[in-house]
Coordinates of C-alpha atoms and ligand atoms in Angstrom, one line a residue:
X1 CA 105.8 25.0 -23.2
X2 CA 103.4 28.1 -24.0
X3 CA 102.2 28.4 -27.5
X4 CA 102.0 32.2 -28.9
X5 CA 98.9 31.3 -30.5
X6 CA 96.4 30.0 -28.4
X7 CA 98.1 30.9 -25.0
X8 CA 97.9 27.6 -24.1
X9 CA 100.1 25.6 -22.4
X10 CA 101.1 22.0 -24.0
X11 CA 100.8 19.2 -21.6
X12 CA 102.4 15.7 -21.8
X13 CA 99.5 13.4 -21.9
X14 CA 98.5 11.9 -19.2
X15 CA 96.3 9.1 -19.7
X16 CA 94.2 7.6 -16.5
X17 CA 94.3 3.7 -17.1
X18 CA 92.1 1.0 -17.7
X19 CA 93.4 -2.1 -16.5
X20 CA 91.4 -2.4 -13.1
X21 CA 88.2 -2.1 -14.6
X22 CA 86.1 -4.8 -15.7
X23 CA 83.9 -5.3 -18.6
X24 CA 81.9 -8.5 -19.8
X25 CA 81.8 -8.8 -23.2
X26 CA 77.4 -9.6 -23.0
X27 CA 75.1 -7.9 -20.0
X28 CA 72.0 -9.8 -19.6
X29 CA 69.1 -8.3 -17.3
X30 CA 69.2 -7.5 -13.4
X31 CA 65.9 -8.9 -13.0
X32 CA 64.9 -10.1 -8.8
X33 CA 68.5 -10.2 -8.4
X34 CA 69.5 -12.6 -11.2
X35 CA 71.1 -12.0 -13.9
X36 CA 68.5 -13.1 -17.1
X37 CA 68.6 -13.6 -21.2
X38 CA 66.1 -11.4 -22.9
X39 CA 63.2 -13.1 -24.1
X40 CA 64.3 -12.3 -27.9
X41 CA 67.5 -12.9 -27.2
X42 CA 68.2 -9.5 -28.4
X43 CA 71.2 -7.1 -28.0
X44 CA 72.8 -4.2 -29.1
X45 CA 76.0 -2.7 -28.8
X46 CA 77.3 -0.1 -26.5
X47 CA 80.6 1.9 -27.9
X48 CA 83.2 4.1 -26.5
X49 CA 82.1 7.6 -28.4
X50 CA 85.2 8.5 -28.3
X51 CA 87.2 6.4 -30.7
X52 CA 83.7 4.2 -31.8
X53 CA 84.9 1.1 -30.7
X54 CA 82.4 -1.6 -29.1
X55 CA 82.9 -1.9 -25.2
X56 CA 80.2 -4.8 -24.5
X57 CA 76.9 -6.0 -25.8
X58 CA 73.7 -5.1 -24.1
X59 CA 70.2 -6.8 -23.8
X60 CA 67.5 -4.9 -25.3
X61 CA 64.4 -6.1 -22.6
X62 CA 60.9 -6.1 -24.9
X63 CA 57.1 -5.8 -23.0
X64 CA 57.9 -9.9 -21.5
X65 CA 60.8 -8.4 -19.5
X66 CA 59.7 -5.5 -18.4
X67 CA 56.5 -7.7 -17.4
X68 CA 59.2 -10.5 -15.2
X69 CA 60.7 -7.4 -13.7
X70 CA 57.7 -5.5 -12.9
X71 CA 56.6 -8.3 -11.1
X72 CA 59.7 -9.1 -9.0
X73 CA 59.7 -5.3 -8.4
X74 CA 55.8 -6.1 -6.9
X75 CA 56.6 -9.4 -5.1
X76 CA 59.4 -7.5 -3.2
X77 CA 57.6 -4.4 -2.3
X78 CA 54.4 -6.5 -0.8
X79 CA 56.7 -9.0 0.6
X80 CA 59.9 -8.2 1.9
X81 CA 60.7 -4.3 1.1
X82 CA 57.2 -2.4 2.5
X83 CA 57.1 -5.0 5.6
X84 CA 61.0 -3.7 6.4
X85 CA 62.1 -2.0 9.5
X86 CA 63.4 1.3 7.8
X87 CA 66.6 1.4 9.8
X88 CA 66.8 -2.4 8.1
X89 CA 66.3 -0.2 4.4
X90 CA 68.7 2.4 5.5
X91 CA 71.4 0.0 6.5
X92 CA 71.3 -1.2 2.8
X93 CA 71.2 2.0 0.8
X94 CA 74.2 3.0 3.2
X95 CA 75.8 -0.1 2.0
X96 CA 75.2 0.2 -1.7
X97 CA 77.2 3.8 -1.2
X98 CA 79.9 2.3 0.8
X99 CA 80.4 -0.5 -2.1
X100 CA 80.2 2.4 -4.8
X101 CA 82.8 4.3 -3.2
X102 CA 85.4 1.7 -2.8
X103 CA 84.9 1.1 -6.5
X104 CA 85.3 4.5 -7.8
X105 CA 87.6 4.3 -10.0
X106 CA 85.8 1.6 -12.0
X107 CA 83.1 3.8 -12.4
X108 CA 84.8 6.7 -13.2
X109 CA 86.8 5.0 -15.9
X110 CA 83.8 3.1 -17.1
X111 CA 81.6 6.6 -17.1
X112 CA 84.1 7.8 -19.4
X113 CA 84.5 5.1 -21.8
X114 CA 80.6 4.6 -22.0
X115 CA 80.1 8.3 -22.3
X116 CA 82.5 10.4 -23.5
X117 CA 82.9 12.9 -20.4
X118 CA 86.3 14.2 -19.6
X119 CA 87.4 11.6 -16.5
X120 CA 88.1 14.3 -14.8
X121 CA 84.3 14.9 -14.5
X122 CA 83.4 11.2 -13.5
X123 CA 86.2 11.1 -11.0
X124 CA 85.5 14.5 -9.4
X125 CA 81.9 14.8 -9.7
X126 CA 79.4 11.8 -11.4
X127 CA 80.9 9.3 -8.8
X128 CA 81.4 11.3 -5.9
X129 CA 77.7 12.9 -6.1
X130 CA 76.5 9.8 -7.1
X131 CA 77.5 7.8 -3.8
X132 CA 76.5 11.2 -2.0
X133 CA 73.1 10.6 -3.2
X134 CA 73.1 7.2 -1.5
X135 CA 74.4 8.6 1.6
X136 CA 71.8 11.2 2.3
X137 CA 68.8 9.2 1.3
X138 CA 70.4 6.4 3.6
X139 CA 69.9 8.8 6.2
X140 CA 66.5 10.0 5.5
X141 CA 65.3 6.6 5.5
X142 CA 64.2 5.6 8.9
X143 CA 63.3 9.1 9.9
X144 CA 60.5 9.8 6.9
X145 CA 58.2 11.2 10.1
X146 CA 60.5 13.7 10.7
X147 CA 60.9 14.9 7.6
X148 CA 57.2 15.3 6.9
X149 CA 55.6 16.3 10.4
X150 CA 51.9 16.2 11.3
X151 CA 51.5 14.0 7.8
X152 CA 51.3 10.4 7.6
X153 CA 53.6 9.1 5.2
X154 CA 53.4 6.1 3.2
X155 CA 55.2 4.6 0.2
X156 CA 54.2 4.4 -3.1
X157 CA 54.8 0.9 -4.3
X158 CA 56.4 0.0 -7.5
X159 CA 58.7 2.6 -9.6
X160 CA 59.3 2.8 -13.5
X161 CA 62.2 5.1 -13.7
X162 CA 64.3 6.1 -16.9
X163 CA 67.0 8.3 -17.4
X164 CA 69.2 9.6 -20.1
X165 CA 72.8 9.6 -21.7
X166 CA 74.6 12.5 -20.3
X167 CA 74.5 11.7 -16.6
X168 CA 74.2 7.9 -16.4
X169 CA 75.3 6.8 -13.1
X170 CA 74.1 10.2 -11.5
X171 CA 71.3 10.1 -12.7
X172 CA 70.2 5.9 -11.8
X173 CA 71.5 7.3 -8.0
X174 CA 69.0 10.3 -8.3
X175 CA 66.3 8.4 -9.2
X176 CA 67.1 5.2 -7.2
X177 CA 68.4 6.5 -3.6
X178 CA 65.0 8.4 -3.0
X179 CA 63.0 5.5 -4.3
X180 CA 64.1 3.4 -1.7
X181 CA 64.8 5.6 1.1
X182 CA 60.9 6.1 1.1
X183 CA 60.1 2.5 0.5
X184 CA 59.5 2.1 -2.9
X185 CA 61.0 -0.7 -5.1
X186 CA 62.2 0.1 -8.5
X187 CA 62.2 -1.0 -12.3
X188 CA 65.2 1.4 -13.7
X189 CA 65.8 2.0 -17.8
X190 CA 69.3 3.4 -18.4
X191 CA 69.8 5.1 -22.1
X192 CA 70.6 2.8 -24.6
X193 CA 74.4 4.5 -25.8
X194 CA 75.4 4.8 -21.8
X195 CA 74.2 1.5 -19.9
X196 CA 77.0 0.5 -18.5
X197 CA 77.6 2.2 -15.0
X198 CA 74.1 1.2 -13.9
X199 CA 74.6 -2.5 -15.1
X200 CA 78.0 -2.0 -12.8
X201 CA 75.4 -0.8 -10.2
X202 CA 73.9 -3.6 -10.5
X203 CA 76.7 -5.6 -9.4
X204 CA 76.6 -4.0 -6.2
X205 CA 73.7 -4.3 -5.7
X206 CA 73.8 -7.9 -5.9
X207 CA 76.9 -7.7 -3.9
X208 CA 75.2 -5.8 -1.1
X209 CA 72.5 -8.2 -0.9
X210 CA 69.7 -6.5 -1.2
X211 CA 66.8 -8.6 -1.5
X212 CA 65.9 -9.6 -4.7
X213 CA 63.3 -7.6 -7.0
X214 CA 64.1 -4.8 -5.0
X215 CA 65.7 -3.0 -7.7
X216 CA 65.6 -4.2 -11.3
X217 CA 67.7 -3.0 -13.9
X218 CA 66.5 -3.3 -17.6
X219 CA 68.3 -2.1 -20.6
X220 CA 67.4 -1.4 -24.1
X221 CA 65.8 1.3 -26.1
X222 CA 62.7 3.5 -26.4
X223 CA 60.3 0.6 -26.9
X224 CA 61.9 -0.7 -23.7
X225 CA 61.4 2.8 -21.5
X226 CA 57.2 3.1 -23.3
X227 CA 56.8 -1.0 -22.1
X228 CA 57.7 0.2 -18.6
X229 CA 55.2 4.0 -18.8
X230 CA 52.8 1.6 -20.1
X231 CA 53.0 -1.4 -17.7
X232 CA 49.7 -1.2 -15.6
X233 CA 51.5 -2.2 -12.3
X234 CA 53.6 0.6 -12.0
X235 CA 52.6 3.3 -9.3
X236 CA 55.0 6.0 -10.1
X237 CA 56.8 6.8 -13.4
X238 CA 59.8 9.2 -13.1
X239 CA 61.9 10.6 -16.0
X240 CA 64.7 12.5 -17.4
X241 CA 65.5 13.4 -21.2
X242 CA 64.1 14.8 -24.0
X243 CA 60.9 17.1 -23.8
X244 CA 59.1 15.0 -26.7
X245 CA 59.5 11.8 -24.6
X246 CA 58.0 13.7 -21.9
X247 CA 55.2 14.8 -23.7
X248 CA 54.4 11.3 -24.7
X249 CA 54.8 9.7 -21.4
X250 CA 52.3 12.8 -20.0
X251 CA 49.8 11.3 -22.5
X252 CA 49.8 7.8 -21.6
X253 CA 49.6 7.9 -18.3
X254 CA 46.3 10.3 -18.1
X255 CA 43.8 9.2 -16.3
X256 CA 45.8 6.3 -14.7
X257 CA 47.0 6.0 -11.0
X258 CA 50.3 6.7 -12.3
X259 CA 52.1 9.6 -9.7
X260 CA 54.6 11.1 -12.5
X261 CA 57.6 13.2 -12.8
X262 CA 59.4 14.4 -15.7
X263 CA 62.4 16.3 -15.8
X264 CA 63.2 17.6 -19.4
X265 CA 64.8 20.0 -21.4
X266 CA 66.0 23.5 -21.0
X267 CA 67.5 26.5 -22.6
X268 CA 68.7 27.9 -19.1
X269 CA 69.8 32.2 -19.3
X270 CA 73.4 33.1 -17.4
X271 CA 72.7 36.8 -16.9
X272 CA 76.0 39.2 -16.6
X273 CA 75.6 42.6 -15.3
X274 CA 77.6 45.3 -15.4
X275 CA 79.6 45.2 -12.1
X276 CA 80.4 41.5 -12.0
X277 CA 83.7 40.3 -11.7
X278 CA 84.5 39.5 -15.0
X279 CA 87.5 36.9 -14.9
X280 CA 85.2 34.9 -12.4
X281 CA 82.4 35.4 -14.6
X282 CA 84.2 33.7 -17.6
X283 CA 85.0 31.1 -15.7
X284 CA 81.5 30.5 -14.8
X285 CA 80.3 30.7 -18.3
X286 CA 83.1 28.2 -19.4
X287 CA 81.3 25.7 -16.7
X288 CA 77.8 26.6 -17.9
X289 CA 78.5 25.7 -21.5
X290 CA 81.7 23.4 -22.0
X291 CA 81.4 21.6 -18.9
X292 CA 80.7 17.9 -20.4
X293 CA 80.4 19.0 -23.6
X294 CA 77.5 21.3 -23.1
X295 CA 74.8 17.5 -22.5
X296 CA 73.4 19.7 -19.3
X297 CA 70.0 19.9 -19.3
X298 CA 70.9 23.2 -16.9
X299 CA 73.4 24.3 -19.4
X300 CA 74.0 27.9 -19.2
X301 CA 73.1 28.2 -22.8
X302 CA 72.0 31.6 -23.7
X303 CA 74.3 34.3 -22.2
X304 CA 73.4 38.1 -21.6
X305 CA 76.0 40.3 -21.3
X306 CA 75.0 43.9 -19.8
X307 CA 76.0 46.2 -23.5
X308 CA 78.5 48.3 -21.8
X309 CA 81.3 45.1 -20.9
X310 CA 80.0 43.4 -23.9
X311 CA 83.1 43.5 -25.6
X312 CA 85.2 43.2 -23.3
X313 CA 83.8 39.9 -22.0
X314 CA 83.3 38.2 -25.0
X315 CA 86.8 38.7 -25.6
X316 CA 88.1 37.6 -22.6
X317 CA 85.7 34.4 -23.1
X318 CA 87.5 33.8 -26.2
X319 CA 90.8 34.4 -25.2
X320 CA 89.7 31.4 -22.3
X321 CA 88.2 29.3 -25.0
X322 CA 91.6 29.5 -27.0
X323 CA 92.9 27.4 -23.8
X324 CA 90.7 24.5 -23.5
X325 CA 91.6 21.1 -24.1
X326 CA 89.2 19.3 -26.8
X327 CA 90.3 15.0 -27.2
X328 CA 90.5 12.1 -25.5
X329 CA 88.1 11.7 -22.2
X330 CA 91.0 9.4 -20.5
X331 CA 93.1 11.9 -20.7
X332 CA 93.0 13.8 -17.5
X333 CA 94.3 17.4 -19.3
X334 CA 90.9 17.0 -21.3
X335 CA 88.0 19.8 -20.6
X336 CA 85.9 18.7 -23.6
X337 CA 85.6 15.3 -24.2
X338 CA 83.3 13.4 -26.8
X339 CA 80.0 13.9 -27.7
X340 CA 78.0 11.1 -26.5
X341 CA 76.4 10.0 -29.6
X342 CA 76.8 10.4 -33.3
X343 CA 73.2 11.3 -33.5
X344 CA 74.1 13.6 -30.7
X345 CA 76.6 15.3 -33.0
X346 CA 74.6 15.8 -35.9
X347 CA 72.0 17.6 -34.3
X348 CA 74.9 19.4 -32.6
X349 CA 76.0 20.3 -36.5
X350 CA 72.4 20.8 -37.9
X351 CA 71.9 24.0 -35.1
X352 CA 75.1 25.3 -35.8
X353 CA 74.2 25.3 -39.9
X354 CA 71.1 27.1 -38.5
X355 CA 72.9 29.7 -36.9
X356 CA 75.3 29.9 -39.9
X357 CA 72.1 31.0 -42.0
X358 CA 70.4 33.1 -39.5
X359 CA 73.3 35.3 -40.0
X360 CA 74.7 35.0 -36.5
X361 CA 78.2 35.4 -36.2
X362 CA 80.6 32.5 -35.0
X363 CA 83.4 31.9 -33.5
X364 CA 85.2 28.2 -33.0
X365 CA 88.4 27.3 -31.3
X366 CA 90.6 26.5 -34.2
X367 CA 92.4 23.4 -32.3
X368 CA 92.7 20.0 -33.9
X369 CA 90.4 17.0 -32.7
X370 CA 90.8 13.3 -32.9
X371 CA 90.0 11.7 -36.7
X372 CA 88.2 8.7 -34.9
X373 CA 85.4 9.8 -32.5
X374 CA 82.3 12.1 -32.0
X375 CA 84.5 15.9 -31.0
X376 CA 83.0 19.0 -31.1
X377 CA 85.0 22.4 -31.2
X378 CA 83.6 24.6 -28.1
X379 CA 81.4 27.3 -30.1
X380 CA 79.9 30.7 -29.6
X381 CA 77.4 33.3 -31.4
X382 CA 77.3 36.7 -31.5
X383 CA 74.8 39.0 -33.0
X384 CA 72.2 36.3 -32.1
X385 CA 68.6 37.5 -32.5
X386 CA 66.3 36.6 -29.7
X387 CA 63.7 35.1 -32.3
X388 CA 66.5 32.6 -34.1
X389 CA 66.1 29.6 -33.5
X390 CA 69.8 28.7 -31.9
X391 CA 68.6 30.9 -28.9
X392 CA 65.3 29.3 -28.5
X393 CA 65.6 26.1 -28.6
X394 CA 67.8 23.5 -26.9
X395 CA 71.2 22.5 -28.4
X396 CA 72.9 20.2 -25.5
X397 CA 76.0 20.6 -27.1
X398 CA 78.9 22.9 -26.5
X399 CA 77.5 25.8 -28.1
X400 CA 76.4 29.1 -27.0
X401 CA 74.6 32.3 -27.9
X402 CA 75.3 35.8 -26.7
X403 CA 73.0 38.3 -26.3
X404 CA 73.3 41.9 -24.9
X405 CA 71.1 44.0 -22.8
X406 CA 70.8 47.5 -21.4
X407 CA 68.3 47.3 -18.6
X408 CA 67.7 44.9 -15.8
X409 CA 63.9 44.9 -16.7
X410 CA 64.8 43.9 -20.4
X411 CA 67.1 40.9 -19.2
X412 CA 64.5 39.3 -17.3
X413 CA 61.8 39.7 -20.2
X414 CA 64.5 38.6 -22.4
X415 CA 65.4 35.3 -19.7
X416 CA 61.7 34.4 -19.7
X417 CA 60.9 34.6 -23.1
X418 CA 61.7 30.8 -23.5
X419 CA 59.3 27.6 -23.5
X420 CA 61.3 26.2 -21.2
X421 CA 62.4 27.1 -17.5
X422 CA 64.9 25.0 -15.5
X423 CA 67.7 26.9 -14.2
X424 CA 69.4 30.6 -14.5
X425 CA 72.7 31.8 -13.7
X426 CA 73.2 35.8 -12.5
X427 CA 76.5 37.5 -11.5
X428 CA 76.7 40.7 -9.9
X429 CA 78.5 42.1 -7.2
X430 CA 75.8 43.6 -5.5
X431 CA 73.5 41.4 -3.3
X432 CA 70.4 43.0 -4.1
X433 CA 70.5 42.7 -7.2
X434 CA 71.1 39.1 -6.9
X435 CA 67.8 38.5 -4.7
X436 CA 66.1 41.2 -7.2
X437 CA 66.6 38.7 -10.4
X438 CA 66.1 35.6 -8.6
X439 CA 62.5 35.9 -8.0
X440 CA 61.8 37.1 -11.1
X441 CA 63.4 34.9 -12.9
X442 CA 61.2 31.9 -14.2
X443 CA 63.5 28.9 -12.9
X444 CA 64.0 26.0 -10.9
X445 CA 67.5 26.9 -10.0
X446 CA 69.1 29.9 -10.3
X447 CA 73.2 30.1 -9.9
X448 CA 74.1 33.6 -8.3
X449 CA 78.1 34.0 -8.8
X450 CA 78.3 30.4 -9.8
X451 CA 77.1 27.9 -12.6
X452 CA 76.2 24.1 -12.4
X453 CA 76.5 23.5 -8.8
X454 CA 74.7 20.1 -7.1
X455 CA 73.8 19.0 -3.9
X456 CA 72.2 16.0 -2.7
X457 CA 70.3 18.0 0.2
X458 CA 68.9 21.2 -2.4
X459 CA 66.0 20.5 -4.9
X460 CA 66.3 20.5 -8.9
X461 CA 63.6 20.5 -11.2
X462 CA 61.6 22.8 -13.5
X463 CA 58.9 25.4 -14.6
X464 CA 57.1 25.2 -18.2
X465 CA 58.6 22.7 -20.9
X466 CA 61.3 22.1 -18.9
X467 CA 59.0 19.4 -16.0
X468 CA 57.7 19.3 -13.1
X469 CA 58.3 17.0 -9.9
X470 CA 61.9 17.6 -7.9
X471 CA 64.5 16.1 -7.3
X472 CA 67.2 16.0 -4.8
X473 CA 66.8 17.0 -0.9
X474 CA 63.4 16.5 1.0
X475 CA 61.3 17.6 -2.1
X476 CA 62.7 14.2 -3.9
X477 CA 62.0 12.1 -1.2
X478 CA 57.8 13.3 -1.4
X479 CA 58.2 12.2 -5.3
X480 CA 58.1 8.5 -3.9
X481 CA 55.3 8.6 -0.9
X482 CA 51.4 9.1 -1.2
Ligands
NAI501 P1 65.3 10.6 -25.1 O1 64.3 11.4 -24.4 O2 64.8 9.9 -26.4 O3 66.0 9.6 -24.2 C1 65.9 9.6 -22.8 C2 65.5 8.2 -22.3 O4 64.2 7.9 -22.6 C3 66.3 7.0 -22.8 O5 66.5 6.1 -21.8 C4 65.4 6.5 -23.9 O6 65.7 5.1 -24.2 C5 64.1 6.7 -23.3 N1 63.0 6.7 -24.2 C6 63.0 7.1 -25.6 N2 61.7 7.0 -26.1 C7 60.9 6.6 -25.1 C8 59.5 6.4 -25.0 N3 58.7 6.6 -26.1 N4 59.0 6.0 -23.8 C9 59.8 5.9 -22.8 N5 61.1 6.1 -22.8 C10 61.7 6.4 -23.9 O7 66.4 11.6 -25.5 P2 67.5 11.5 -26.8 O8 66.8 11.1 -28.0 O9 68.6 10.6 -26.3 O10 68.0 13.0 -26.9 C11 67.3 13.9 -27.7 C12 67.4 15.3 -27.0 O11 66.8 15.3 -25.8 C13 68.8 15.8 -26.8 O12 69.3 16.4 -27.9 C14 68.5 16.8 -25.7 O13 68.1 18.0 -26.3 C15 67.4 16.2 -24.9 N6 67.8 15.5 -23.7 C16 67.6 16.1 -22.5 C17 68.1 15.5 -21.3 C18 67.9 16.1 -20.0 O14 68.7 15.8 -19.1 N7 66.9 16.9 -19.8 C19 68.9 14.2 -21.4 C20 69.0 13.6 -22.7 C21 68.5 14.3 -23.8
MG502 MG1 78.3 4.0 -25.1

């Protein structure tokens, strides 16, 4: 049935299950290939966001830990890792894919429970690209040579990596696959609210018998990620989350050997001109924004509009926004899921108070969300001054700003004028205008007739606040070798 309203059709739920999945109620540390108690015998809990209930307690590793693991991390790479044929290497980061695939659904579902993403999002893109991650660097690893001609290449030694909440199982297979594809061994910090998929990764790690040490998994909170920046046997630190984290670990590791690379925040421009195809184009912006719950650091956050379709895309974008499913994760009609924290949400609230009193306008899909849970309504501003503080700085939650323009030349001033610098989106019909914008624009990635696209062979990373180092194809593979 098709409700007058909203035009929005009303689907029967339909709820993916959750009986083939399997959750201890305690997770202790992956340390060299054992599971181990935290020294403090410490834990916290990890909840569903979506209906707050606890999924499974987590260890929460202190300095001592991340001390045992370091040094299983070191003993592997000197003895058994670094001294490896790399075809030997290969044949294991192959495997590790192979194991994640055949357990996709487990970490779909888990993904979702942990996180709050729609499962449509885990099953159709975390997982997937996740295991495609393992699969490429698989096969870079025994032809490094190749990849870098006329250079001698040579790994780095022990990794500290740490990644955040709103990719979890993406982002351990971003930072892990390169690692060892290149030789490297690894000491990885998932985020304290989604731990779970790379504790699952764990499993099959153990599973594929990978030698011990060779990849350590430690979970806990920010004391837990600084123990590992800090840790003077660490060669290499590589993170993802917040720009004030990255600004701290830029600070303690001057002046050590530490290689580092940090991708943070960003407060990414999707540029509409004039002649692009507009249903397409609200499509795209529904991706850039909405697509798990706006915690992108790519998000397409601020959107300029060329003045003369101005109105008439915004309210064709509203009309789209009328149709989108805000609820349960697990249900597989779901477009916005939960937010991921209740921190997470507040801020979400705080910037949209902000906006309120800048004297922005707003608009919020008036559809009902779940008592019980973190839910946000998709939001948008209009009349947004490029000074206010909701188009400045970064949200990473379903909201967006709209801003128009009248000249090419003025867009990309506009698109710059931010501290941060990590991707762009542009649509156009015309070609030339496309390659016009894109080298101007001040971005890692820029989208042309498309928004948050990924592939395991194409670099991401940013300009300005928003990092440096990349990740993904051949450039993420030189992040791990001297
Ligand atoms: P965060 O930067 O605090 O957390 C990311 C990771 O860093 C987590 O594993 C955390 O435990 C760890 N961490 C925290 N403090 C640390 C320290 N002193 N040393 C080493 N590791 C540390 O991010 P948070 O607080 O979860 O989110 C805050 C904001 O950051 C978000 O609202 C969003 O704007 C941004 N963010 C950006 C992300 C991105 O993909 N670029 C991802 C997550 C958050
Ligand atoms: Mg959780």
């Amino acid at each position: 049935m098709k409700t007058e309203d909203t035009n929005k059709w009303e689907y029967a739920p339909s709820l993916e299950g959750t009986k083939h999945i399997q959750l201890k109620e305690k997770y202790d540390l992956f340390i060299d290939g054992k599971w181990v108690k935290p020294n403090a015998d410490r834990y916290f809990a990890s909840i569903n966001p979506a209906n707050e209930e606890k999924l499974a307690d987590i260890a929460w590793a202190s300095e001592s830990d991340v001390d045992l693991a370091v040094k299983a991390a070191r003993r592997a790479y000197v003895d058994v890792w670094s001294k490896m044929k790399a075809s030997d290497r290969a044949k294991y980061i192959f495997r590790i894919a192979r194991l994640m695939q055949e357990r996709a659904r487990e970490f779909a579902v888990i993904e979702t429970l942990d996180g709050g993403k729609p499962i449509r999002e885990s099953r159709d893109i975390d997982v997937p690209l996740a295991c495609n991650h393992f699969f490429y660097y698989a096969g870079w690893a025994d032809k490094l040579q190749d990849a870098f001609p006329n250079r001698s290449v040579e790994s780095l030694g022990v990794a500290g990596q740490i990644i955040p909440w709103n990719f979890p199982l993406l982002m351990a297979a971003w930072k892990i696959a390169p690692a060892l594809a290149a030789g490297n061994t690894v000491v990885l910090k998932p985020a304290e609210t989604t731990s779970l998929t790379a504790l699952k990764l764990a499993e099959i790690i153990e599973e594929s018998g990978l030698p011990p040490g060779v990849v350590n998994i430690v979970t806990g909170h920010g004391d837990t990620g600084a123990a590992i920046v800090n840790h003077p046997d660490i060669d290499k630190i590589a993170f993802t989350g917040s720009t004030a984290v990255g600004k701290l670990i830029q600070k303690a590791t001057a002046g050590t050997r530490k290689k580092v690379s940090l991708e943070l925040g960003g407060k990414s421009a999707n540029i509409v001109l004039e002649d692009a195809p507009m249903d397409q184009a609200v499509e795209g912006i529904v991706n850039g924004i909405f697509f798990n719950q706006g915690h992108v650091c790519c998000a397409g956050s601020r959107l300029y509009v060329q003045e003369s379709v101005a109105d008439e895309l915004v309210r064709k974008l509203k009309q789209r926004m009328q149709s989108l499913y805000v609820g349960n994760p697990l249900d597989k009609n779901t477009d916005i899921g939960a937010i991921n924290s209740k921190e997470q949400l507040e801020t979400i609230e705080k910037y949209v108070q902000i906006g309120i009193k800048e004297g922005a306008e707003m608009f919020q899909v008036e559809c009902e969300v779940p008592t019980k849970g973190f839910y946000c309504r998709p939001t948008i501003f209009t009349n947004v001054a490029q000074s206010s503080v909701i188009a400045q700085e970064e949200i990473f939650g379903p909201v967006l700003t709209i801003q128009t323009f009248r000249t090419i030349d003025e867009v990309i001033q506009k698109a710059n004028n931010s501290p941060y610098g990590l991707a762009a989106g542009v649509w156009t019909d015309k070609g030339s205008r496309i390659f016009n914008l894109t080298s101007k624009l001040r971005a890692g990635v820029v989208w042309a007739n498309t928004y948050n696209k990924f592939d395991p062979a194409s670099p991401f990373g940013g300009y300005k606040e928003s990092g440096f180092g990349r990740e993904g194809g051949l450039h993420g593979l030189e992040a791990y070798l001297k």
